[in-house]
Amino acid sequence: MIKLVIADDEKLIREVLHQFIDWKELGINVVAVCRDGMETFQAIKEYKPDIVLTDIKMPQMSGLELAEFFAKREDYTIEFLFLTAYEEFDFALAAIENNVHHYLIKPLKEELLIKALTEATQAVQQRKMAKEMMFHTEVQKCSHSQCVQKVMDYVEQNYRDPELSLKQIADTMLFMNVDYLGRRFQEECGQRFNHYLTEQRMTKAKYLLRHTNDSVNEIAVKVGYGNNPKYFGITFRKATGRTPLNYRHEKRMS
């Protein structure tokens, strides 16, 4: 529900506004009724209202000063509605400069006040909706990056598994649509998952060829090619331009 603060130094006006407007029907909760500028200032700090319906001239701090102060604060986004007996141009101009959308002259007609409150409420709701959409967009971006990182971490831990696939990860670990996950992976990593997996396996194979005496068949098993050393050899040559044994020989001679 929209939160609203009423501020006026005239008791009768405060009471009329508070008691005779059907706030619930407007979707508004009146969180404070204030009699001067400083009291209003404290109420705004405490309740962080969405709308402030305030007299333009009050003791201690005017409505204009309140609007000017909170307009400069990024952690406050408030719709100010000025309710005043003053019709001078300077007041109206100052109201516009401080993002006050409604400048209402006393004595008020109820329909004009309701119209102003409705428009202010709509502005608040639109702003909140835009903020929520932005928040969800950021969360999705974060979540997508986390998902891709989880895929990469899973590959690092399970590249030895000949059955390893993006579908397996999507279905059993992330519970996501594999096509969607594949698109996200390619967008963030600049390559398809299968290409990435092959790169990781080839990197591991190169290390084993350089630093161990394992046979090509043993290395094929250790990097995820199971009992298919022939396919491992074809893949390795395609990636490096050399057979596994030639690669080992060249690196050990250099």
PDB file of C-alpha atoms in Angstrom:
ATOM      1  CA  MET A   1       0.000   0.000   0.000  1.00  0.00           C
ATOM      2  CA  ILE A   2       1.157   3.551  -0.766  1.00  0.00           C
ATOM      3  CA  LYS A   3       2.426   5.431   2.307  1.00  0.00           C
ATOM      4  CA  LEU A   4       1.414   9.080   2.761  1.00  0.00           C
ATOM      5  CA  VAL A   5       2.227  11.862   5.223  1.00  0.00           C
ATOM      6  CA  ILE A   6      -0.188  14.759   5.792  1.00  0.00           C
ATOM      7  CA  ALA A   7       1.322  18.061   6.918  1.00  0.00           C
ATOM      8  CA  ASP A   8      -0.523  21.306   7.694  1.00  0.00           C
ATOM      9  CA  ASP A   9      -0.246  23.825  10.508  1.00  0.00           C
ATOM     10  CA  GLU A  10      -4.046  24.245  10.630  1.00  0.00           C
ATOM     11  CA  LYS A  11      -5.644  21.626  12.872  1.00  0.00           C
ATOM     12  CA  LEU A  12      -9.013  21.699  11.096  1.00  0.00           C
ATOM     13  CA  ILE A  13      -7.435  21.023   7.707  1.00  0.00           C
ATOM     14  CA  ARG A  14      -5.373  18.166   9.129  1.00  0.00           C
ATOM     15  CA  GLU A  15      -8.474  16.574  10.628  1.00  0.00           C
ATOM     16  CA  VAL A  16     -10.590  17.015   7.505  1.00  0.00           C
ATOM     17  CA  LEU A  17      -7.911  15.528   5.267  1.00  0.00           C
ATOM     18  CA  HIS A  18      -7.288  12.623   7.601  1.00  0.00           C
ATOM     19  CA  GLN A  19     -10.878  11.721   8.424  1.00  0.00           C
ATOM     20  CA  PHE A  20     -12.977  12.600   5.395  1.00  0.00           C
ATOM     21  CA  ILE A  21     -10.929  11.162   2.538  1.00  0.00           C
ATOM     22  CA  ASP A  22     -11.444   7.448   1.858  1.00  0.00           C
ATOM     23  CA  TRP A  23      -7.745   6.614   1.877  1.00  0.00           C
ATOM     24  CA  LYS A  24      -8.294   2.863   1.788  1.00  0.00           C
ATOM     25  CA  GLU A  25     -10.221   3.134  -1.470  1.00  0.00           C
ATOM     26  CA  LEU A  26      -7.295   5.061  -2.947  1.00  0.00           C
ATOM     27  CA  GLY A  27      -4.874   2.356  -1.820  1.00  0.00           C
ATOM     28  CA  ILE A  28      -3.153   4.771   0.551  1.00  0.00           C
ATOM     29  CA  ASN A  29      -2.061   4.335   4.157  1.00  0.00           C
ATOM     30  CA  VAL A  30      -1.687   7.590   6.115  1.00  0.00           C
ATOM     31  CA  VAL A  31       1.385   6.918   8.262  1.00  0.00           C
ATOM     32  CA  ALA A  32       1.659  10.343   9.930  1.00  0.00           C
ATOM     33  CA  VAL A  33      -0.268  13.596  10.387  1.00  0.00           C
ATOM     34  CA  CYS A  34       2.065  16.510  11.155  1.00  0.00           C
ATOM     35  CA  ARG A  35       1.549  20.082  12.344  1.00  0.00           C
ATOM     36  CA  ASP A  36       4.823  21.754  11.329  1.00  0.00           C
ATOM     37  CA  GLY A  37       7.798  21.383   9.040  1.00  0.00           C
ATOM     38  CA  MET A  38      10.197  19.807  11.515  1.00  0.00           C
ATOM     39  CA  GLU A  39       7.634  17.219  12.597  1.00  0.00           C
ATOM     40  CA  THR A  40       7.074  16.430   8.924  1.00  0.00           C
ATOM     41  CA  PHE A  41      10.810  16.165   8.355  1.00  0.00           C
ATOM     42  CA  GLN A  42      11.124  13.595  11.148  1.00  0.00           C
ATOM     43  CA  ALA A  43       8.092  11.645   9.877  1.00  0.00           C
ATOM     44  CA  ILE A  44       9.598  11.440   6.396  1.00  0.00           C
ATOM     45  CA  LYS A  45      12.883  10.188   7.829  1.00  0.00           C
ATOM     46  CA  GLU A  46      11.078   7.583   9.931  1.00  0.00           C
ATOM     47  CA  TYR A  47       8.434   6.287   7.516  1.00  0.00           C
ATOM     48  CA  LYS A  48       9.949   7.023   4.083  1.00  0.00           C
ATOM     49  CA  PRO A  49       6.532   7.820   2.563  1.00  0.00           C
ATOM     50  CA  ASP A  50       5.738   7.617  -1.129  1.00  0.00           C
ATOM     51  CA  ILE A  51       3.620  10.790  -1.072  1.00  0.00           C
ATOM     52  CA  VAL A  52       3.705  13.912   1.109  1.00  0.00           C
ATOM     53  CA  LEU A  53       0.608  16.110   1.078  1.00  0.00           C
ATOM     54  CA  THR A  54       1.880  19.299   2.659  1.00  0.00           C
ATOM     55  CA  ASP A  55       1.048  22.921   3.255  1.00  0.00           C
ATOM     56  CA  ILE A  56       3.531  25.125   1.445  1.00  0.00           C
ATOM     57  CA  LYS A  57       4.088  27.440   4.446  1.00  0.00           C
ATOM     58  CA  MET A  58       4.569  25.938   7.900  1.00  0.00           C
ATOM     59  CA  PRO A  59       6.488  26.834  11.064  1.00  0.00           C
ATOM     60  CA  GLN A  60      10.137  25.708  11.362  1.00  0.00           C
ATOM     61  CA  MET A  61      10.404  24.321   7.832  1.00  0.00           C
ATOM     62  CA  SER A  62       8.291  25.055   4.767  1.00  0.00           C
ATOM     63  CA  GLY A  63       6.901  22.531   2.329  1.00  0.00           C
ATOM     64  CA  LEU A  64       9.222  23.934  -0.333  1.00  0.00           C
ATOM     65  CA  GLU A  65      12.249  23.429   1.910  1.00  0.00           C
ATOM     66  CA  LEU A  66      11.169  19.857   2.587  1.00  0.00           C
ATOM     67  CA  ALA A  67      10.752  19.134  -1.121  1.00  0.00           C
ATOM     68  CA  GLU A  68      14.084  20.751  -1.947  1.00  0.00           C
ATOM     69  CA  PHE A  69      15.917  18.809   0.767  1.00  0.00           C
ATOM     70  CA  PHE A  70      14.567  15.370  -0.134  1.00  0.00           C
ATOM     71  CA  ALA A  71      14.850  15.962  -3.886  1.00  0.00           C
ATOM     72  CA  LYS A  72      18.626  15.950  -3.379  1.00  0.00           C
ATOM     73  CA  ARG A  73      18.616  12.649  -1.490  1.00  0.00           C
ATOM     74  CA  GLU A  74      19.011   9.592  -3.714  1.00  0.00           C
ATOM     75  CA  ASP A  75      17.590   7.294  -1.037  1.00  0.00           C
ATOM     76  CA  TYR A  76      14.255   9.164  -1.067  1.00  0.00           C
ATOM     77  CA  THR A  77      11.842   9.303  -3.987  1.00  0.00           C
ATOM     78  CA  ILE A  78       8.752  11.205  -2.904  1.00  0.00           C
ATOM     79  CA  GLU A  79       5.768  12.672  -4.704  1.00  0.00           C
ATOM     80  CA  PHE A  80       5.111  16.052  -3.059  1.00  0.00           C
ATOM     81  CA  LEU A  81       1.625  17.565  -3.311  1.00  0.00           C
ATOM     82  CA  PHE A  82       1.422  21.185  -2.172  1.00  0.00           C
ATOM     83  CA  LEU A  83      -1.743  22.324  -0.453  1.00  0.00           C
ATOM     84  CA  THR A  84      -1.745  26.082   0.069  1.00  0.00           C
ATOM     85  CA  ALA A  85      -3.634  29.344   0.096  1.00  0.00           C
ATOM     86  CA  TYR A  86      -0.808  31.005  -1.835  1.00  0.00           C
ATOM     87  CA  GLU A  87      -1.293  31.413  -5.553  1.00  0.00           C
ATOM     88  CA  GLU A  88       1.771  33.489  -6.347  1.00  0.00           C
ATOM     89  CA  PHE A  89       3.794  32.497  -9.407  1.00  0.00           C
ATOM     90  CA  ASP A  90       7.045  32.245  -7.414  1.00  0.00           C
ATOM     91  CA  PHE A  91       5.628  29.470  -5.251  1.00  0.00           C
ATOM     92  CA  ALA A  92       4.373  27.533  -8.258  1.00  0.00           C
ATOM     93  CA  LEU A  93       7.726  27.923 -10.029  1.00  0.00           C
ATOM     94  CA  ALA A  94       9.625  26.729  -6.962  1.00  0.00           C
ATOM     95  CA  ALA A  95       7.291  23.750  -6.717  1.00  0.00           C
ATOM     96  CA  ILE A  96       7.959  22.763 -10.336  1.00  0.00           C
ATOM     97  CA  GLU A  97      11.727  23.104  -9.863  1.00  0.00           C
ATOM     98  CA  ASN A  98      11.568  20.673  -6.930  1.00  0.00           C
ATOM     99  CA  ASN A  99       9.644  18.032  -8.883  1.00  0.00           C
ATOM    100  CA  VAL A 100       6.326  18.816  -7.180  1.00  0.00           C
ATOM    101  CA  HIS A 101       3.690  17.571  -9.589  1.00  0.00           C
ATOM    102  CA  HIS A 102       0.622  19.102  -7.958  1.00  0.00           C
ATOM    103  CA  TYR A 103       0.104  22.599  -6.656  1.00  0.00           C
ATOM    104  CA  LEU A 104      -3.353  22.752  -5.084  1.00  0.00           C
ATOM    105  CA  ILE A 105      -5.010  25.982  -3.967  1.00  0.00           C
ATOM    106  CA  LYS A 106      -7.178  26.239  -0.848  1.00  0.00           C
ATOM    107  CA  PRO A 107     -10.098  25.978  -0.467  1.00  0.00           C
ATOM    108  CA  LEU A 108      -9.862  22.643  -2.220  1.00  0.00           C
ATOM    109  CA  LYS A 109     -12.450  20.848  -4.244  1.00  0.00           C
ATOM    110  CA  GLU A 110     -12.512  17.210  -3.234  1.00  0.00           C
ATOM    111  CA  GLU A 111     -12.507  15.950  -6.820  1.00  0.00           C
ATOM    112  CA  LEU A 112      -9.326  17.908  -7.600  1.00  0.00           C
ATOM    113  CA  LEU A 113      -7.584  16.492  -4.548  1.00  0.00           C
ATOM    114  CA  ILE A 114      -8.681  12.943  -5.419  1.00  0.00           C
ATOM    115  CA  LYS A 115      -7.458  13.443  -8.982  1.00  0.00           C
ATOM    116  CA  ALA A 116      -4.078  14.693  -7.762  1.00  0.00           C
ATOM    117  CA  LEU A 117      -3.738  11.824  -5.288  1.00  0.00           C
ATOM    118  CA  THR A 118      -4.675   9.283  -7.952  1.00  0.00           C
ATOM    119  CA  GLU A 119      -2.083  10.651 -10.368  1.00  0.00           C
ATOM    120  CA  ALA A 120       0.568  10.700  -7.652  1.00  0.00           C
ATOM    121  CA  THR A 121      -0.286   7.117  -6.694  1.00  0.00           C
ATOM    122  CA  GLN A 122       0.016   6.007 -10.309  1.00  0.00           C
ATOM    123  CA  ALA A 123       3.407   7.713 -10.584  1.00  0.00           C
ATOM    124  CA  VAL A 124       4.593   5.913  -7.439  1.00  0.00           C
ATOM    125  CA  GLN A 125       3.355   2.545  -8.708  1.00  0.00           C
ATOM    126  CA  GLN A 126       5.011   3.017 -12.094  1.00  0.00           C
ATOM    127  CA  ARG A 127       8.278   3.961 -10.421  1.00  0.00           C
ATOM    128  CA  LYS A 128       8.126   0.943  -8.115  1.00  0.00           C
ATOM    129  CA  MET A 129       7.330  -1.349 -11.033  1.00  0.00           C
ATOM    130  CA  ALA A 130      10.275   0.000 -13.028  1.00  0.00           C
ATOM    131  CA  LYS A 131      12.557  -0.430 -10.021  1.00  0.00           C
ATOM    132  CA  GLU A 132      11.342  -3.980  -9.471  1.00  0.00           C
ATOM    133  CA  MET A 133      11.884  -4.861 -13.125  1.00  0.00           C
ATOM    134  CA  MET A 134      15.386  -3.436 -12.953  1.00  0.00           C
ATOM    135  CA  PHE A 135      16.051  -5.427  -9.804  1.00  0.00           C
ATOM    136  CA  HIS A 136      14.861  -8.675 -11.383  1.00  0.00           C
ATOM    137  CA  THR A 137      16.945  -7.972 -14.470  1.00  0.00           C
ATOM    138  CA  GLU A 138      20.047  -7.583 -12.323  1.00  0.00           C
ATOM    139  CA  VAL A 139      19.193 -10.728 -10.373  1.00  0.00           C
ATOM    140  CA  GLN A 140      18.766 -12.652 -13.620  1.00  0.00           C
ATOM    141  CA  LYS A 141      22.096 -11.388 -14.914  1.00  0.00           C
ATOM    142  CA  CYS A 142      23.737 -12.445 -11.688  1.00  0.00           C
ATOM    143  CA  SER A 143      21.976 -15.808 -11.718  1.00  0.00           C
ATOM    144  CA  HIS A 144      22.916 -16.467 -15.320  1.00  0.00           C
ATOM    145  CA  SER A 145      26.572 -15.755 -14.587  1.00  0.00           C
ATOM    146  CA  GLN A 146      26.398 -18.000 -11.556  1.00  0.00           C
ATOM    147  CA  CYS A 147      24.879 -20.770 -13.657  1.00  0.00           C
ATOM    148  CA  VAL A 148      27.603 -20.498 -16.279  1.00  0.00           C
ATOM    149  CA  GLN A 149      30.234 -20.525 -13.554  1.00  0.00           C
ATOM    150  CA  LYS A 150      28.631 -23.645 -12.110  1.00  0.00           C
ATOM    151  CA  VAL A 151      28.845 -25.286 -15.526  1.00  0.00           C
ATOM    152  CA  MET A 152      32.538 -24.435 -15.760  1.00  0.00           C
ATOM    153  CA  ASP A 153      33.186 -25.685 -12.231  1.00  0.00           C
ATOM    154  CA  TYR A 154      31.333 -28.908 -12.994  1.00  0.00           C
ATOM    155  CA  VAL A 155      33.440 -29.461 -16.110  1.00  0.00           C
ATOM    156  CA  GLU A 156      36.618 -28.948 -14.091  1.00  0.00           C
ATOM    157  CA  GLN A 157      35.535 -31.635 -11.644  1.00  0.00           C
ATOM    158  CA  ASN A 158      34.000 -34.105 -14.109  1.00  0.00           C
ATOM    159  CA  TYR A 159      35.825 -33.769 -17.441  1.00  0.00           C
ATOM    160  CA  ARG A 160      36.975 -37.407 -17.034  1.00  0.00           C
ATOM    161  CA  ASP A 161      33.379 -38.606 -17.448  1.00  0.00           C
ATOM    162  CA  PRO A 162      32.869 -39.765 -21.081  1.00  0.00           C
ATOM    163  CA  GLU A 163      29.117 -39.145 -20.708  1.00  0.00           C
ATOM    164  CA  LEU A 164      29.534 -35.537 -19.622  1.00  0.00           C
ATOM    165  CA  SER A 165      27.236 -33.206 -21.559  1.00  0.00           C
ATOM    166  CA  LEU A 166      25.467 -29.899 -21.144  1.00  0.00           C
ATOM    167  CA  LYS A 167      22.144 -31.721 -21.050  1.00  0.00           C
ATOM    168  CA  GLN A 168      23.358 -33.803 -18.136  1.00  0.00           C
ATOM    169  CA  ILE A 169      24.348 -30.653 -16.241  1.00  0.00           C
ATOM    170  CA  ALA A 170      21.114 -28.850 -17.124  1.00  0.00           C
ATOM    171  CA  ASP A 171      18.888 -31.785 -16.145  1.00  0.00           C
ATOM    172  CA  THR A 172      20.595 -33.124 -13.035  1.00  0.00           C
ATOM    173  CA  MET A 173      22.309 -30.125 -11.455  1.00  0.00           C
ATOM    174  CA  LEU A 174      20.802 -26.827 -12.604  1.00  0.00           C
ATOM    175  CA  PHE A 175      17.303 -28.023 -13.574  1.00  0.00           C
ATOM    176  CA  MET A 176      17.227 -25.664 -16.534  1.00  0.00           C
ATOM    177  CA  ASN A 177      16.280 -25.924 -20.179  1.00  0.00           C
ATOM    178  CA  VAL A 178      19.383 -27.154 -21.995  1.00  0.00           C
ATOM    179  CA  ASP A 179      18.844 -24.935 -25.056  1.00  0.00           C
ATOM    180  CA  TYR A 180      18.503 -21.850 -22.887  1.00  0.00           C
ATOM    181  CA  LEU A 181      21.583 -22.793 -20.852  1.00  0.00           C
ATOM    182  CA  GLY A 182      23.519 -23.392 -24.056  1.00  0.00           C
ATOM    183  CA  ARG A 183      22.656 -19.928 -25.372  1.00  0.00           C
ATOM    184  CA  ARG A 184      23.635 -18.300 -22.092  1.00  0.00           C
ATOM    185  CA  PHE A 185      26.915 -20.215 -22.038  1.00  0.00           C
ATOM    186  CA  GLN A 186      27.792 -19.186 -25.584  1.00  0.00           C
ATOM    187  CA  GLU A 187      26.880 -15.541 -24.938  1.00  0.00           C
ATOM    188  CA  GLU A 188      29.029 -15.316 -21.826  1.00  0.00           C
ATOM    189  CA  CYS A 189      31.956 -17.529 -22.865  1.00  0.00           C
ATOM    190  CA  GLY A 190      32.069 -16.774 -26.582  1.00  0.00           C
ATOM    191  CA  GLN A 191      31.974 -20.452 -27.567  1.00  0.00           C
ATOM    192  CA  ARG A 192      29.691 -23.453 -27.492  1.00  0.00           C
ATOM    193  CA  PHE A 193      29.781 -25.792 -24.529  1.00  0.00           C
ATOM    194  CA  ASN A 194      31.131 -28.731 -26.559  1.00  0.00           C
ATOM    195  CA  HIS A 195      34.017 -26.606 -27.796  1.00  0.00           C
ATOM    196  CA  TYR A 196      34.769 -25.482 -24.255  1.00  0.00           C
ATOM    197  CA  LEU A 197      34.681 -29.063 -22.954  1.00  0.00           C
ATOM    198  CA  THR A 198      37.042 -30.215 -25.711  1.00  0.00           C
ATOM    199  CA  GLU A 199      39.437 -27.354 -24.929  1.00  0.00           C
ATOM    200  CA  GLN A 200      39.523 -28.315 -21.265  1.00  0.00           C
ATOM    201  CA  ARG A 201      40.139 -31.969 -22.086  1.00  0.00           C
ATOM    202  CA  MET A 202      42.906 -31.087 -24.533  1.00  0.00           C
ATOM    203  CA  THR A 203      44.571 -28.857 -21.941  1.00  0.00           C
ATOM    204  CA  LYS A 204      44.576 -31.742 -19.456  1.00  0.00           C
ATOM    205  CA  ALA A 205      45.851 -34.133 -22.128  1.00  0.00           C
ATOM    206  CA  LYS A 206      48.745 -31.826 -23.033  1.00  0.00           C
ATOM    207  CA  TYR A 207      49.771 -31.623 -19.397  1.00  0.00           C
ATOM    208  CA  LEU A 208      49.737 -35.410 -19.022  1.00  0.00           C
ATOM    209  CA  LEU A 209      51.689 -35.889 -22.248  1.00  0.00           C
ATOM    210  CA  ARG A 210      54.369 -33.451 -21.089  1.00  0.00           C
ATOM    211  CA  HIS A 211      54.668 -34.477 -17.455  1.00  0.00           C
ATOM    212  CA  THR A 212      53.821 -38.194 -17.251  1.00  0.00           C
ATOM    213  CA  ASN A 213      54.771 -41.427 -18.955  1.00  0.00           C
ATOM    214  CA  ASP A 214      51.146 -42.526 -19.271  1.00  0.00           C
ATOM    215  CA  SER A 215      50.290 -44.177 -22.553  1.00  0.00           C
ATOM    216  CA  VAL A 216      48.008 -42.443 -25.036  1.00  0.00           C
ATOM    217  CA  ASN A 217      45.281 -44.949 -24.158  1.00  0.00           C
ATOM    218  CA  GLU A 218      45.604 -44.171 -20.449  1.00  0.00           C
ATOM    219  CA  ILE A 219      45.514 -40.439 -21.089  1.00  0.00           C
ATOM    220  CA  ALA A 220      42.458 -40.864 -23.300  1.00  0.00           C
ATOM    221  CA  VAL A 221      40.653 -42.481 -20.373  1.00  0.00           C
ATOM    222  CA  LYS A 222      41.844 -39.839 -17.903  1.00  0.00           C
ATOM    223  CA  VAL A 223      40.550 -36.915 -19.972  1.00  0.00           C
ATOM    224  CA  GLY A 224      37.130 -38.323 -20.749  1.00  0.00           C
ATOM    225  CA  TYR A 225      37.468 -40.361 -23.941  1.00  0.00           C
ATOM    226  CA  GLY A 226      36.907 -43.683 -22.220  1.00  0.00           C
ATOM    227  CA  ASN A 227      37.902 -46.679 -24.284  1.00  0.00           C
ATOM    228  CA  ASN A 228      38.043 -44.732 -27.525  1.00  0.00           C
ATOM    229  CA  PRO A 229      41.689 -43.662 -27.923  1.00  0.00           C
ATOM    230  CA  LYS A 230      41.249 -43.414 -31.685  1.00  0.00           C
ATOM    231  CA  TYR A 231      38.678 -40.621 -31.319  1.00  0.00           C
ATOM    232  CA  PHE A 232      40.922 -38.972 -28.731  1.00  0.00           C
ATOM    233  CA  GLY A 233      43.803 -39.040 -31.237  1.00  0.00           C
ATOM    234  CA  ILE A 234      41.654 -37.521 -33.987  1.00  0.00           C
ATOM    235  CA  THR A 235      40.394 -34.786 -31.666  1.00  0.00           C
ATOM    236  CA  PHE A 236      43.880 -34.039 -30.346  1.00  0.00           C
ATOM    237  CA  ARG A 237      45.324 -33.731 -33.844  1.00  0.00           C
ATOM    238  CA  LYS A 238      42.490 -31.465 -34.918  1.00  0.00           C
ATOM    239  CA  ALA A 239      43.129 -29.220 -31.910  1.00  0.00           C
ATOM    240  CA  THR A 240      46.941 -29.099 -32.079  1.00  0.00           C
ATOM    241  CA  GLY A 241      47.917 -30.179 -35.572  1.00  0.00           C
ATOM    242  CA  ARG A 242      49.945 -33.079 -34.140  1.00  0.00           C
ATOM    243  CA  THR A 243      49.362 -36.597 -32.892  1.00  0.00           C
ATOM    244  CA  PRO A 244      49.616 -37.126 -29.124  1.00  0.00           C
ATOM    245  CA  LEU A 245      52.952 -38.940 -29.448  1.00  0.00           C
ATOM    246  CA  ASN A 246      54.426 -36.270 -31.752  1.00  0.00           C
ATOM    247  CA  TYR A 247      53.308 -33.583 -29.314  1.00  0.00           C
ATOM    248  CA  ARG A 248      54.991 -35.425 -26.422  1.00  0.00           C
ATOM    249  CA  HIS A 249      58.198 -35.888 -28.378  1.00  0.00           C
ATOM    250  CA  GLU A 250      58.378 -32.225 -29.467  1.00  0.00           C
ATOM    251  CA  LYS A 251      57.752 -30.874 -25.980  1.00  0.00           C
ATOM    252  CA  ARG A 252      60.301 -33.145 -24.368  1.00  0.00           C
ATOM    253  CA  MET A 253      62.919 -32.276 -26.975  1.00  0.00           C
ATOM    254  CA  SER A 254      62.386 -28.535 -26.581  1.00  0.00           C
TER     255      SER A 254
END
